[in-house]
PDB file of C-alpha atoms and ligand atoms in Angstrom:
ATOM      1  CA  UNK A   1      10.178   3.643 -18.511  1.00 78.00           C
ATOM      2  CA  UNK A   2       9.534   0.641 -15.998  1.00 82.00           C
ATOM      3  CA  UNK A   3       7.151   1.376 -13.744  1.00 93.00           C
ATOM      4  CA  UNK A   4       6.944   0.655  -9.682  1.00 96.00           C
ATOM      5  CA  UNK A   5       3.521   0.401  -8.281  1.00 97.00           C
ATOM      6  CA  UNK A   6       3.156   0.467  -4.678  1.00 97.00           C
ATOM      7  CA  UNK A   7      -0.046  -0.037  -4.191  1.00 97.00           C
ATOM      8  CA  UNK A   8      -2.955  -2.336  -5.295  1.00 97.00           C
ATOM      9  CA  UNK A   9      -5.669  -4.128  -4.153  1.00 97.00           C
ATOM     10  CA  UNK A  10      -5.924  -7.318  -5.625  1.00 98.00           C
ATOM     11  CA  UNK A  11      -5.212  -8.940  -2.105  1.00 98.00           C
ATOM     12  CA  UNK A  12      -8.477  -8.119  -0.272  1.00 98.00           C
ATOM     13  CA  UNK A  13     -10.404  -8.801  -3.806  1.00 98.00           C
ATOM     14  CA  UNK A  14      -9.067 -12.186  -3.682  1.00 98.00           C
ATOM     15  CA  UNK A  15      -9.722 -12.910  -0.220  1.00 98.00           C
ATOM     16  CA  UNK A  16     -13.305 -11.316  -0.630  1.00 97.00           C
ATOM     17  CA  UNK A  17     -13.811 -13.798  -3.383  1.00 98.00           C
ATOM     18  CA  UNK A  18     -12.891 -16.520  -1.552  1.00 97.00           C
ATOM     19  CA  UNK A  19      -9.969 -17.523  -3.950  1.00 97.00           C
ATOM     20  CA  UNK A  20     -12.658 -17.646  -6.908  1.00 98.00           C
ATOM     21  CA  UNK A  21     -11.268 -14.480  -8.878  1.00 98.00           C
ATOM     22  CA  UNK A  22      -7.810 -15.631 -11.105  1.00 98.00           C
ATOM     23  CA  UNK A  23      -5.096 -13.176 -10.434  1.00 98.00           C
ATOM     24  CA  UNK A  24      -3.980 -14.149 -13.978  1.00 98.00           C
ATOM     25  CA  UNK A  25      -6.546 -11.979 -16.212  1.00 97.00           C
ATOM     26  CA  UNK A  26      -9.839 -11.473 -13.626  1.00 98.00           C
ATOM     27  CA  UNK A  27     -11.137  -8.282 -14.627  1.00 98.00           C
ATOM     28  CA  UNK A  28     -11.892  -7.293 -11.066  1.00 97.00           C
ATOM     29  CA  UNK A  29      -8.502  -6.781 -10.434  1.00 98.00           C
ATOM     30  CA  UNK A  30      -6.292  -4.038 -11.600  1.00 94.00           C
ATOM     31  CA  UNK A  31      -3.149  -5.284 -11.386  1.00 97.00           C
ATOM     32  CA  UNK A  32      -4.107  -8.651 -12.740  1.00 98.00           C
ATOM     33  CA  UNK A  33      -1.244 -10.705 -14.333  1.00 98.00           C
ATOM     34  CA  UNK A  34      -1.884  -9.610 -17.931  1.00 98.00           C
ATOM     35  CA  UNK A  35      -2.209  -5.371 -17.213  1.00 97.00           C
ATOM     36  CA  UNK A  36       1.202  -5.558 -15.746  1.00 97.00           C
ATOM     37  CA  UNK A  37       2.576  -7.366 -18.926  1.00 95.00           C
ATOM     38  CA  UNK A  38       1.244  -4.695 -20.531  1.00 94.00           C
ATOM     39  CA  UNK A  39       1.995  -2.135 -18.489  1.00 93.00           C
ATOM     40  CA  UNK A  40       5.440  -3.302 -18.306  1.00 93.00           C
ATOM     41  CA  UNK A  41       5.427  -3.456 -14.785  1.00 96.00           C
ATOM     42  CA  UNK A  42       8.725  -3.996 -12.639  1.00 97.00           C
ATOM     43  CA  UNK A  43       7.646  -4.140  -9.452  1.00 98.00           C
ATOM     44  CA  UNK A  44       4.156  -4.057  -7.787  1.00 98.00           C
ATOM     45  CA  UNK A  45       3.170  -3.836  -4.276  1.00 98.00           C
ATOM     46  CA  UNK A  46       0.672  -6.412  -3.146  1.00 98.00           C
ATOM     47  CA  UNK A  47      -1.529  -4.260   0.071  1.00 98.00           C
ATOM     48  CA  UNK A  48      -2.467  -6.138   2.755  1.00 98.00           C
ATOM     49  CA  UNK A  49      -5.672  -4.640   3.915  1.00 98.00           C
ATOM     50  CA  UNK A  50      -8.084  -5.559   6.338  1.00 97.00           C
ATOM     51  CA  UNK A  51     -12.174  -4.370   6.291  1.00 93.00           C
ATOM     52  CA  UNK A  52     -12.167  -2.178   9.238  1.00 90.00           C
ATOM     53  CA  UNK A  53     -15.693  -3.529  10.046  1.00 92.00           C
ATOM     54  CA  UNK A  54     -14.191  -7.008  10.750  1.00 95.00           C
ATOM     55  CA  UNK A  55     -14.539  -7.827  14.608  1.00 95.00           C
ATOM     56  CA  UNK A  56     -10.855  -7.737  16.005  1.00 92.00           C
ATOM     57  CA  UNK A  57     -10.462 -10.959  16.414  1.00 92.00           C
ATOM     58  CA  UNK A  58     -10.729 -12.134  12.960  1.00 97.00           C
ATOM     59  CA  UNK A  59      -8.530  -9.472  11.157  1.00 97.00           C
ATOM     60  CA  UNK A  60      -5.166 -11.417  11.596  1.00 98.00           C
ATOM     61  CA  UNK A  61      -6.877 -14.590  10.200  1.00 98.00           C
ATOM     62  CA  UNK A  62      -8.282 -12.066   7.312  1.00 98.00           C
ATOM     63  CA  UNK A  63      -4.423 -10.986   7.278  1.00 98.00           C
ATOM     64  CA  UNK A  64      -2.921 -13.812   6.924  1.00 98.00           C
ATOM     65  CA  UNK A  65      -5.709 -15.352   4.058  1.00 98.00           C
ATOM     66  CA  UNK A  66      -4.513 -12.636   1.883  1.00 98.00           C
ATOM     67  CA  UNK A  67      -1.134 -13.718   2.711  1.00 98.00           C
ATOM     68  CA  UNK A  68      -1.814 -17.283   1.432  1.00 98.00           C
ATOM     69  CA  UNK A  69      -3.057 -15.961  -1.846  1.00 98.00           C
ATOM     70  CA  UNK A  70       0.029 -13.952  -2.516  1.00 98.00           C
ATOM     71  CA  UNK A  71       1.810 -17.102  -2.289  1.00 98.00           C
ATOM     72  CA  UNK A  72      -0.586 -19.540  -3.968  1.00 98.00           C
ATOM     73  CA  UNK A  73      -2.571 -17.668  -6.148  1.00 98.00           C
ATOM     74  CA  UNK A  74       0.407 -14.672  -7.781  1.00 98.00           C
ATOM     75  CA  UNK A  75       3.369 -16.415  -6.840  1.00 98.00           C
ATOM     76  CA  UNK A  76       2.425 -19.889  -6.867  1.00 98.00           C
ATOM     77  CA  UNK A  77       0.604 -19.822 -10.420  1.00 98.00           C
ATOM     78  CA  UNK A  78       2.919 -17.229 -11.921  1.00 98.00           C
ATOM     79  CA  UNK A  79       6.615 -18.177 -12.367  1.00 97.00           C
ATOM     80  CA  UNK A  80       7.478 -14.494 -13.874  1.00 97.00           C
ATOM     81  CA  UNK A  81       6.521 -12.819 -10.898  1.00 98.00           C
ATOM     82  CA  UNK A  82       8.913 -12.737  -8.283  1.00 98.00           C
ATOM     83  CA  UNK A  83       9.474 -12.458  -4.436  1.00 98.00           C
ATOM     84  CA  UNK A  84      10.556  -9.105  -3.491  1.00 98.00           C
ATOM     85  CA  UNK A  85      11.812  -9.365   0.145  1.00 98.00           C
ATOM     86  CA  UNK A  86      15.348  -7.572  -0.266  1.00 96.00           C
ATOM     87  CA  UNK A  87      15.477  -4.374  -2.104  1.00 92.00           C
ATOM     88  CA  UNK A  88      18.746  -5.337  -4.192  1.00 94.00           C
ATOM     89  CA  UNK A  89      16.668  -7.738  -5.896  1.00 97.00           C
ATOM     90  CA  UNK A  90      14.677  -4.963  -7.919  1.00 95.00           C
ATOM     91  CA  UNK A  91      17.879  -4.559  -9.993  1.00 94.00           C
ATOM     92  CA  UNK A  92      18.512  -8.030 -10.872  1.00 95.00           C
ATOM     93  CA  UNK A  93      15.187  -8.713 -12.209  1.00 95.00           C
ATOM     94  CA  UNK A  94      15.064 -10.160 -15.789  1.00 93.00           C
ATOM     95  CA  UNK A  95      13.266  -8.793 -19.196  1.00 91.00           C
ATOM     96  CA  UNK A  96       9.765 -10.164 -18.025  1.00 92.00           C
ATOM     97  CA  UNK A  97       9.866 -10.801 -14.778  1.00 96.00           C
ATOM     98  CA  UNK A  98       7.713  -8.644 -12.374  1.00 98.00           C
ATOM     99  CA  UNK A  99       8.873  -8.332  -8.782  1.00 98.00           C
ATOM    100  CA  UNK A 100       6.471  -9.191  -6.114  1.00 98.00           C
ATOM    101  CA  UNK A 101       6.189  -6.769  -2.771  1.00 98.00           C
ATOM    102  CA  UNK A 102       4.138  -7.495   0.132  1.00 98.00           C
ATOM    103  CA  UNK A 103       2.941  -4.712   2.029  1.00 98.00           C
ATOM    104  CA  UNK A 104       0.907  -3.871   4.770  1.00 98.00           C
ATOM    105  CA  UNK A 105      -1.552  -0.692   4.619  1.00 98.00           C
ATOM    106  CA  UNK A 106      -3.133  -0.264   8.056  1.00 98.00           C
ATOM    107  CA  UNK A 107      -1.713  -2.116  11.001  1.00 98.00           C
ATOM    108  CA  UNK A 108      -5.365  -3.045  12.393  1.00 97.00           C
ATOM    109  CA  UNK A 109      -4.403  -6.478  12.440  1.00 97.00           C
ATOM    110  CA  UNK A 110      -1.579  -6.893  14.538  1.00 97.00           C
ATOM    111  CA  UNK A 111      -3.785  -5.342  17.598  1.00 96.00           C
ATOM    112  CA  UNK A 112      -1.607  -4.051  20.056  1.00 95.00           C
ATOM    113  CA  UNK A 113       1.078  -7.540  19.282  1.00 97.00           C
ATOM    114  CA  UNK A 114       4.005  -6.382  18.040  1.00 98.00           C
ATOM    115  CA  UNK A 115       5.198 -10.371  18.339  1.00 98.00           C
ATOM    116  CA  UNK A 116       2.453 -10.318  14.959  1.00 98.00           C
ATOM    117  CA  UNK A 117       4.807  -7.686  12.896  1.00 98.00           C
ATOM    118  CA  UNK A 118       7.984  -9.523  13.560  1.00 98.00           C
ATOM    119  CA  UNK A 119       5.883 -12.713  12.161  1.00 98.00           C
ATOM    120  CA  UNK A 120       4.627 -10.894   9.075  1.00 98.00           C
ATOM    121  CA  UNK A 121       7.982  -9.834   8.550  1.00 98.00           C
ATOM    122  CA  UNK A 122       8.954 -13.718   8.201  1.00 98.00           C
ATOM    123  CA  UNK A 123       5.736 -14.050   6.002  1.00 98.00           C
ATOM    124  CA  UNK A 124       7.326 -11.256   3.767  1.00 98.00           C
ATOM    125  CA  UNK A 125       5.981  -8.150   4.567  1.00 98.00           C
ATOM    126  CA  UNK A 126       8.582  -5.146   3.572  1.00 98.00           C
ATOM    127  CA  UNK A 127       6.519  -1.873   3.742  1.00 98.00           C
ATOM    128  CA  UNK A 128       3.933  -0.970   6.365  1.00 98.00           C
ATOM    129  CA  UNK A 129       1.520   1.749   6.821  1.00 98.00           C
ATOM    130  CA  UNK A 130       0.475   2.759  10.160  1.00 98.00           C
ATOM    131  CA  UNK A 131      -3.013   3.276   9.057  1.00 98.00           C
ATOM    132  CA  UNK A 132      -6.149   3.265   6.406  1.00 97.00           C
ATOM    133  CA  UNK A 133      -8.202   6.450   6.364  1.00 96.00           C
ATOM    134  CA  UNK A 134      -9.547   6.519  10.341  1.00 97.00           C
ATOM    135  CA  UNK A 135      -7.424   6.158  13.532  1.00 97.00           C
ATOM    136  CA  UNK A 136      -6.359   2.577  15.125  1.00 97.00           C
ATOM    137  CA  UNK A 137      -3.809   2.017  17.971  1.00 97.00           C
ATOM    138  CA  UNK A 138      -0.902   2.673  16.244  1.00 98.00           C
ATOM    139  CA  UNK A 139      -1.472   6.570  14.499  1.00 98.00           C
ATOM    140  CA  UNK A 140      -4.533   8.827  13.176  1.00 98.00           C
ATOM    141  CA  UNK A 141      -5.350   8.445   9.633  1.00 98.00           C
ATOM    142  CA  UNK A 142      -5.993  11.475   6.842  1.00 97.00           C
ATOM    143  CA  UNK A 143      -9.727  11.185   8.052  1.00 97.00           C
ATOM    144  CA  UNK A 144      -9.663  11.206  11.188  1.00 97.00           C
ATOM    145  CA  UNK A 145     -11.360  14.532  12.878  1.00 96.00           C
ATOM    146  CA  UNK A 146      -9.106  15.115  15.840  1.00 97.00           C
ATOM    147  CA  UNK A 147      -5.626  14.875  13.950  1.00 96.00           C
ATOM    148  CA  UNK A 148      -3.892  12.725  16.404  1.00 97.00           C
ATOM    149  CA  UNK A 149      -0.190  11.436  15.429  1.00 98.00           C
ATOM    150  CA  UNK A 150       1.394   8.207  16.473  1.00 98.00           C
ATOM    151  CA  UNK A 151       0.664   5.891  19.968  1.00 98.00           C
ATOM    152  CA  UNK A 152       3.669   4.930  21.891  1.00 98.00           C
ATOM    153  CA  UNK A 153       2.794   1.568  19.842  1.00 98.00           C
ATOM    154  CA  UNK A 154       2.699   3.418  16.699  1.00 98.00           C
ATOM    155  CA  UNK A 155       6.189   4.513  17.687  1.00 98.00           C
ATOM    156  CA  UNK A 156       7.724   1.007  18.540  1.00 98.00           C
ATOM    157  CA  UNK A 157       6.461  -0.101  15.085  1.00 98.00           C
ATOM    158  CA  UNK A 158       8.025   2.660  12.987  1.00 98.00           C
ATOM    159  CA  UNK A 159      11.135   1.726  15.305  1.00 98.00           C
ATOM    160  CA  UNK A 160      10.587  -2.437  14.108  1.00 98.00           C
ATOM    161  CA  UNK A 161      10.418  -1.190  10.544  1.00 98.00           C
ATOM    162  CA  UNK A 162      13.486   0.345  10.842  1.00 98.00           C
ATOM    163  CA  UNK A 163      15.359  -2.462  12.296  1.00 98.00           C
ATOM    164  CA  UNK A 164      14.039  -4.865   9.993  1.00 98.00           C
ATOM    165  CA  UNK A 165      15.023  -1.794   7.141  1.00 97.00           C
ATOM    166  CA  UNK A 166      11.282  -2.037   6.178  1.00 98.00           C
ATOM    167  CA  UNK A 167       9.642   0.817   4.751  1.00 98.00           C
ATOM    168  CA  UNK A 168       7.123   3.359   6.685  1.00 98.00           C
ATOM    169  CA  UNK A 169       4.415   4.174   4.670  1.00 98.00           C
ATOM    170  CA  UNK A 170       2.828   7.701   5.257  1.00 98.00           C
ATOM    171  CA  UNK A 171       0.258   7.513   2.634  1.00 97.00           C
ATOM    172  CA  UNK A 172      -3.761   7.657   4.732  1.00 97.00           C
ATOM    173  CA  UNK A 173      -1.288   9.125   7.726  1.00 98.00           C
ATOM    174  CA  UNK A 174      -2.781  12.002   9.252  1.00 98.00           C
ATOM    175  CA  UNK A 175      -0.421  15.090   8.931  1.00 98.00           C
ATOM    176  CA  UNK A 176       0.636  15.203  12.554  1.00 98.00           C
ATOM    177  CA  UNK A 177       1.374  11.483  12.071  1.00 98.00           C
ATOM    178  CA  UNK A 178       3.000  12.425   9.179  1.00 98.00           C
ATOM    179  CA  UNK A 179       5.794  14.753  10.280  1.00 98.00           C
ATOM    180  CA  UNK A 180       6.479  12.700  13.493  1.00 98.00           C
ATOM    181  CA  UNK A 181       6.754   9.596  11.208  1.00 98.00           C
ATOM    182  CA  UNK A 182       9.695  11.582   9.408  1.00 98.00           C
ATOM    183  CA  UNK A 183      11.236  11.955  12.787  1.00 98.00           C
ATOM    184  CA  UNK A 184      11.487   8.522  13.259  1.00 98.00           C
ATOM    185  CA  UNK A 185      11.408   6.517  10.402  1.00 98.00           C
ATOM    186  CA  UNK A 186      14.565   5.424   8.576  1.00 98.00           C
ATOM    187  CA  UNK A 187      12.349   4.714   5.341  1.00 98.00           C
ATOM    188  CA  UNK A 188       9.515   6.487   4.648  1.00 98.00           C
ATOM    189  CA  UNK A 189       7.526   6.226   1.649  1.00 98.00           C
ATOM    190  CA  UNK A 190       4.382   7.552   0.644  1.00 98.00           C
ATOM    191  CA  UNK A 191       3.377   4.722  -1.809  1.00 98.00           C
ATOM    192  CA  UNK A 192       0.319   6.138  -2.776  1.00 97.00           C
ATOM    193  CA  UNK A 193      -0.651   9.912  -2.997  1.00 97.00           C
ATOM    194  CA  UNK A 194      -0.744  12.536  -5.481  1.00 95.00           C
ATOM    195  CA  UNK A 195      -0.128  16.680  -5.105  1.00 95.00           C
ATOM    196  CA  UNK A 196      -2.453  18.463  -3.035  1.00 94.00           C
ATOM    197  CA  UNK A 197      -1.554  21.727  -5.088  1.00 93.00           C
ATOM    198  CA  UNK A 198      -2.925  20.207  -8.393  1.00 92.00           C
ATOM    199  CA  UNK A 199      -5.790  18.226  -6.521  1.00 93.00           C
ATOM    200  CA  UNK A 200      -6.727  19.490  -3.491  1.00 91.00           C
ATOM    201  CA  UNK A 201      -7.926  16.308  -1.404  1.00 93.00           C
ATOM    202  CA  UNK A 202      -6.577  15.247   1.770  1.00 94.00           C
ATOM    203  CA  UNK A 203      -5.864  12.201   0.442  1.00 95.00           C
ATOM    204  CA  UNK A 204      -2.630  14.197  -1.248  1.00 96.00           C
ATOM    205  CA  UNK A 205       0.291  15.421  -0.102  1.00 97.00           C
ATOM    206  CA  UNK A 206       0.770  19.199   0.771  1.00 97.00           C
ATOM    207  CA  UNK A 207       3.468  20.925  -1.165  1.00 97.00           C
ATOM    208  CA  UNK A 208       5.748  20.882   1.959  1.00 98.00           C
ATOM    209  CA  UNK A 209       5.785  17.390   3.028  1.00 98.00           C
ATOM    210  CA  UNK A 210       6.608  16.174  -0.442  1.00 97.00           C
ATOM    211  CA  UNK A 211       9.892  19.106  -0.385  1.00 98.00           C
ATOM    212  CA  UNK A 212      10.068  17.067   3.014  1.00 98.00           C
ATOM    213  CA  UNK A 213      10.108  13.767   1.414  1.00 98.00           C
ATOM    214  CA  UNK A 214      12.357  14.742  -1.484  1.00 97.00           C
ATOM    215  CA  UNK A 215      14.481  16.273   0.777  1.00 97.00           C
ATOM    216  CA  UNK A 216      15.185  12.719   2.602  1.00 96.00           C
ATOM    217  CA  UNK A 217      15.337  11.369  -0.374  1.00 96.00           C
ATOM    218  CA  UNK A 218      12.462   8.849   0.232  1.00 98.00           C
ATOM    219  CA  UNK A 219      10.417   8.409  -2.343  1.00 97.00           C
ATOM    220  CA  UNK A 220       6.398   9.745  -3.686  1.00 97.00           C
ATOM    221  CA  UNK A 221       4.267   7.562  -5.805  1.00 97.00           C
ATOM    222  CA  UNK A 222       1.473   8.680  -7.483  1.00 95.00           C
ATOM    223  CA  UNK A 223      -1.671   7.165  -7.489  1.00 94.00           C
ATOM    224  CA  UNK A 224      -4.438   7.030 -10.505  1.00 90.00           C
ATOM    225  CA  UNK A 225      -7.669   7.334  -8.558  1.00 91.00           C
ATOM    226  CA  UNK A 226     -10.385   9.652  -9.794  1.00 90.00           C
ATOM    227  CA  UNK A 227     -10.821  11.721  -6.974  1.00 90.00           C
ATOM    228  CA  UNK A 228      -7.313  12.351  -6.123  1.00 92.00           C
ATOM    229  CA  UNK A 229      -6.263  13.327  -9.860  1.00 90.00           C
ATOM    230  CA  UNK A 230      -9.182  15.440 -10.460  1.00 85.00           C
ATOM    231  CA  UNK A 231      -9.101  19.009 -11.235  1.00 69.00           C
ATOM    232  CA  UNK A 232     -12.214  20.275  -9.271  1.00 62.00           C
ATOM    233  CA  UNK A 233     -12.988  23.358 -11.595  1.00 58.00           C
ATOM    234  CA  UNK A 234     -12.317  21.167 -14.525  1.00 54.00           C
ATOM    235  CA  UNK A 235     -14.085  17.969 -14.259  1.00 47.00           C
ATOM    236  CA  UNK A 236     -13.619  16.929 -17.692  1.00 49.00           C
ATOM    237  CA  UNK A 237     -10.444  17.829 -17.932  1.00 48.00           C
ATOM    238  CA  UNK A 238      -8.839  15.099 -16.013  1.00 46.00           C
ATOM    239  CA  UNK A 239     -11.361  11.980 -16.240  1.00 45.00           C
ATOM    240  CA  UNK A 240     -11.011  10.665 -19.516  1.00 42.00           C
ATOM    241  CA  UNK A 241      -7.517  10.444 -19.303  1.00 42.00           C
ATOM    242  CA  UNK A 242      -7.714   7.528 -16.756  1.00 39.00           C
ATOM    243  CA  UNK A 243      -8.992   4.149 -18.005  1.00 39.00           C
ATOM    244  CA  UNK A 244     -12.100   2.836 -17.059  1.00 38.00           C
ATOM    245  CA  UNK A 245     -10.855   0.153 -15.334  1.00 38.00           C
ATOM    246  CA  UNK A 246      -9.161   3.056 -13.071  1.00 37.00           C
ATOM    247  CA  UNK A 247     -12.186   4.562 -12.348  1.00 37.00           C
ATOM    248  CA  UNK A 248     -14.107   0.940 -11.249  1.00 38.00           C
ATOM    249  CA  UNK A 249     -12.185   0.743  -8.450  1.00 43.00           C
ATOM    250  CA  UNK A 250     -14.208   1.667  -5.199  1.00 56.00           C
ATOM    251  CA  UNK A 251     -11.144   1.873  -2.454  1.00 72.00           C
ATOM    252  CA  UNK A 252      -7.283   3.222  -2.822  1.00 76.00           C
TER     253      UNK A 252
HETATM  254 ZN1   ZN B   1      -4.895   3.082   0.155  1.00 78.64          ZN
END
C-alpha cells in the first residue's frame, strides 16, 4: 500500500528554525526525507501554517518563508520529490519518487485579500483550510465556543478553491462550518481527522459527516496523533502502537 499524507508540519519547523533544521533526515521533523523512503510515501502534503500569535502584519511574510523552504529546502535539495500542482500527476509518479503538495491550513494570512489566495495559488498552493483550531475571518474552527460557520469571505474563498479546482479542507472546521462547507465546496477533504465514534475528541469527525463525506465521494485521512487515536477507557491500549516520534509532536 502507498500511502498519501495530507498533512505535516515540517513547514513551520523549518521556518521556526530559521532554515537550520535539514528536511533530509532532521529528527525534528516527521516527514523528513528519509521516514517517507521508508514509509514508502507517495504523496505528502506540505501545511502551510502560521503561529496565530504573530501580529497580522507579519503572517503573509511568515507565509510565504515557509513557501521558500518548500522550494529550496524539499524541492530544491531533493530531486525525488516532486511538485504536485495538478492532481493527474499523482498517477504518473515513478518507483521512488514522492509527490510534493502544498497546502494551506488556516487562511490567517491572507487577511481579508483574496488578491493573496489567487497569488498562493501561483506559488502552488492546491488545498486550503479555512481555519486552525479558533475562529479567523474566513470560518469558526473545532475550538471555537460559539460555533460560528463561514464569513461571506469564508464563502468567496471556498468559491476561489473551486474555480481554481483546489481542495477545501474541513479538518479544525467547526461543525456548522463544516456542513455549509459541503454546500459549497466542489472538493472537500478532511486531510486530517480520525472517527469520533472510536475517539471521542472534537478534533474527529462525527459518524455522520464522514457518511457525508463518503457519500460525495471526497475523501477522509486519518491522522496519527495521540490524543485523537486514543481510546479514553483504555489508555494503554492505543499508545504504544504509535511511534515515538508520533507522539513528540506538539501541534496537528
Ligand atoms: Zn492540523
Amino acid at each position: 500500500m502507498r500511502v498519501i499524507d495530507m498533512h505535516c508540519d515540517v513547514l513551520a519547523k523549518i521556518e521556526a528554525s530559521r532554515g537550520r533544521l535539514s528536511y533530509a533526515d532532521a529528527p525534528e521533523l516527521a516527514a523528513n526525507r528519509q521516514r517517507l523512503k521508508e514509509g514508502d510515501i507517495a504523496v505528502q502534503g506540505f501545511a502551510i501554517f502560521v503561529d496565530p500569535a504573530l501580529p497580522g502584519s507579519m503572517r503573509f511574510q511568515s507565509c510565504l518563508d515557509q513557501i521558500h523552504y518548500f522550494y529550496d529546502e524539499i524541492l530544491g535539495k531533493h530531486d525525488d520529490m516532486t511538485l504536485i500542482t495538478d492532481w493527474s500527476q499523482i498517477a504518473q509518479l515513478q518507483d521512488g519518487q514522492t509527490g510534493a503538495l502544498l497546502t494551506l491550513e488556516g487562511v490567517d494570512p491572507i487577511e481579508n485579500d483574496l488578491k493573496r489566495l489567487h497569488l498562493l495559488y501561483r506559488l502552488g498552493v492546491r488545498s486550503v483550510g479555512l481555519t486552525w483550531n479558533y475562529a479567523n475571518q474566513a470560518a469558526d474552527g473545532v475550538l471555537e465556543p460559539r460555533g460560528g460557520g463561514l464569513t461571506t469571505l469564508g464563502r468567496d474563498i471556498v468559491a476561489l478553491n473551486n474555480r481554481y479546482r483546489m481542495l477545501t479542507d474541513v479538518s479544525h472546521l467547526s461543525e456548522r462550518g463544516f456542513w455549509e462547507v459541503l454546500e459549497l465546496a466542489a472538493y472537500p477533504i478532511a486531510s486530517h481527522s480520525n472517527a469520533q465514534a472510536l475517539c471521542d475528541h472534537p478534533r474527529n469527525l462525527t459518524d455522520a459527516q464522514a457518511r457525508a463525506m463518503f457519500e460525495r465521494g471526497a475523501p477522509v485521512h486519518v491522522v496519527y496523533y495521540p490524543e485523537f487515536v486514543r481510546l479514553k477507557e483504555h489508555p494503554d491500549k492505543a499508545l504504544p502502537l504509535l511511534p515515538s516520534r508520533v507522539r513528540s509532536r506538539s501541534r496537528t
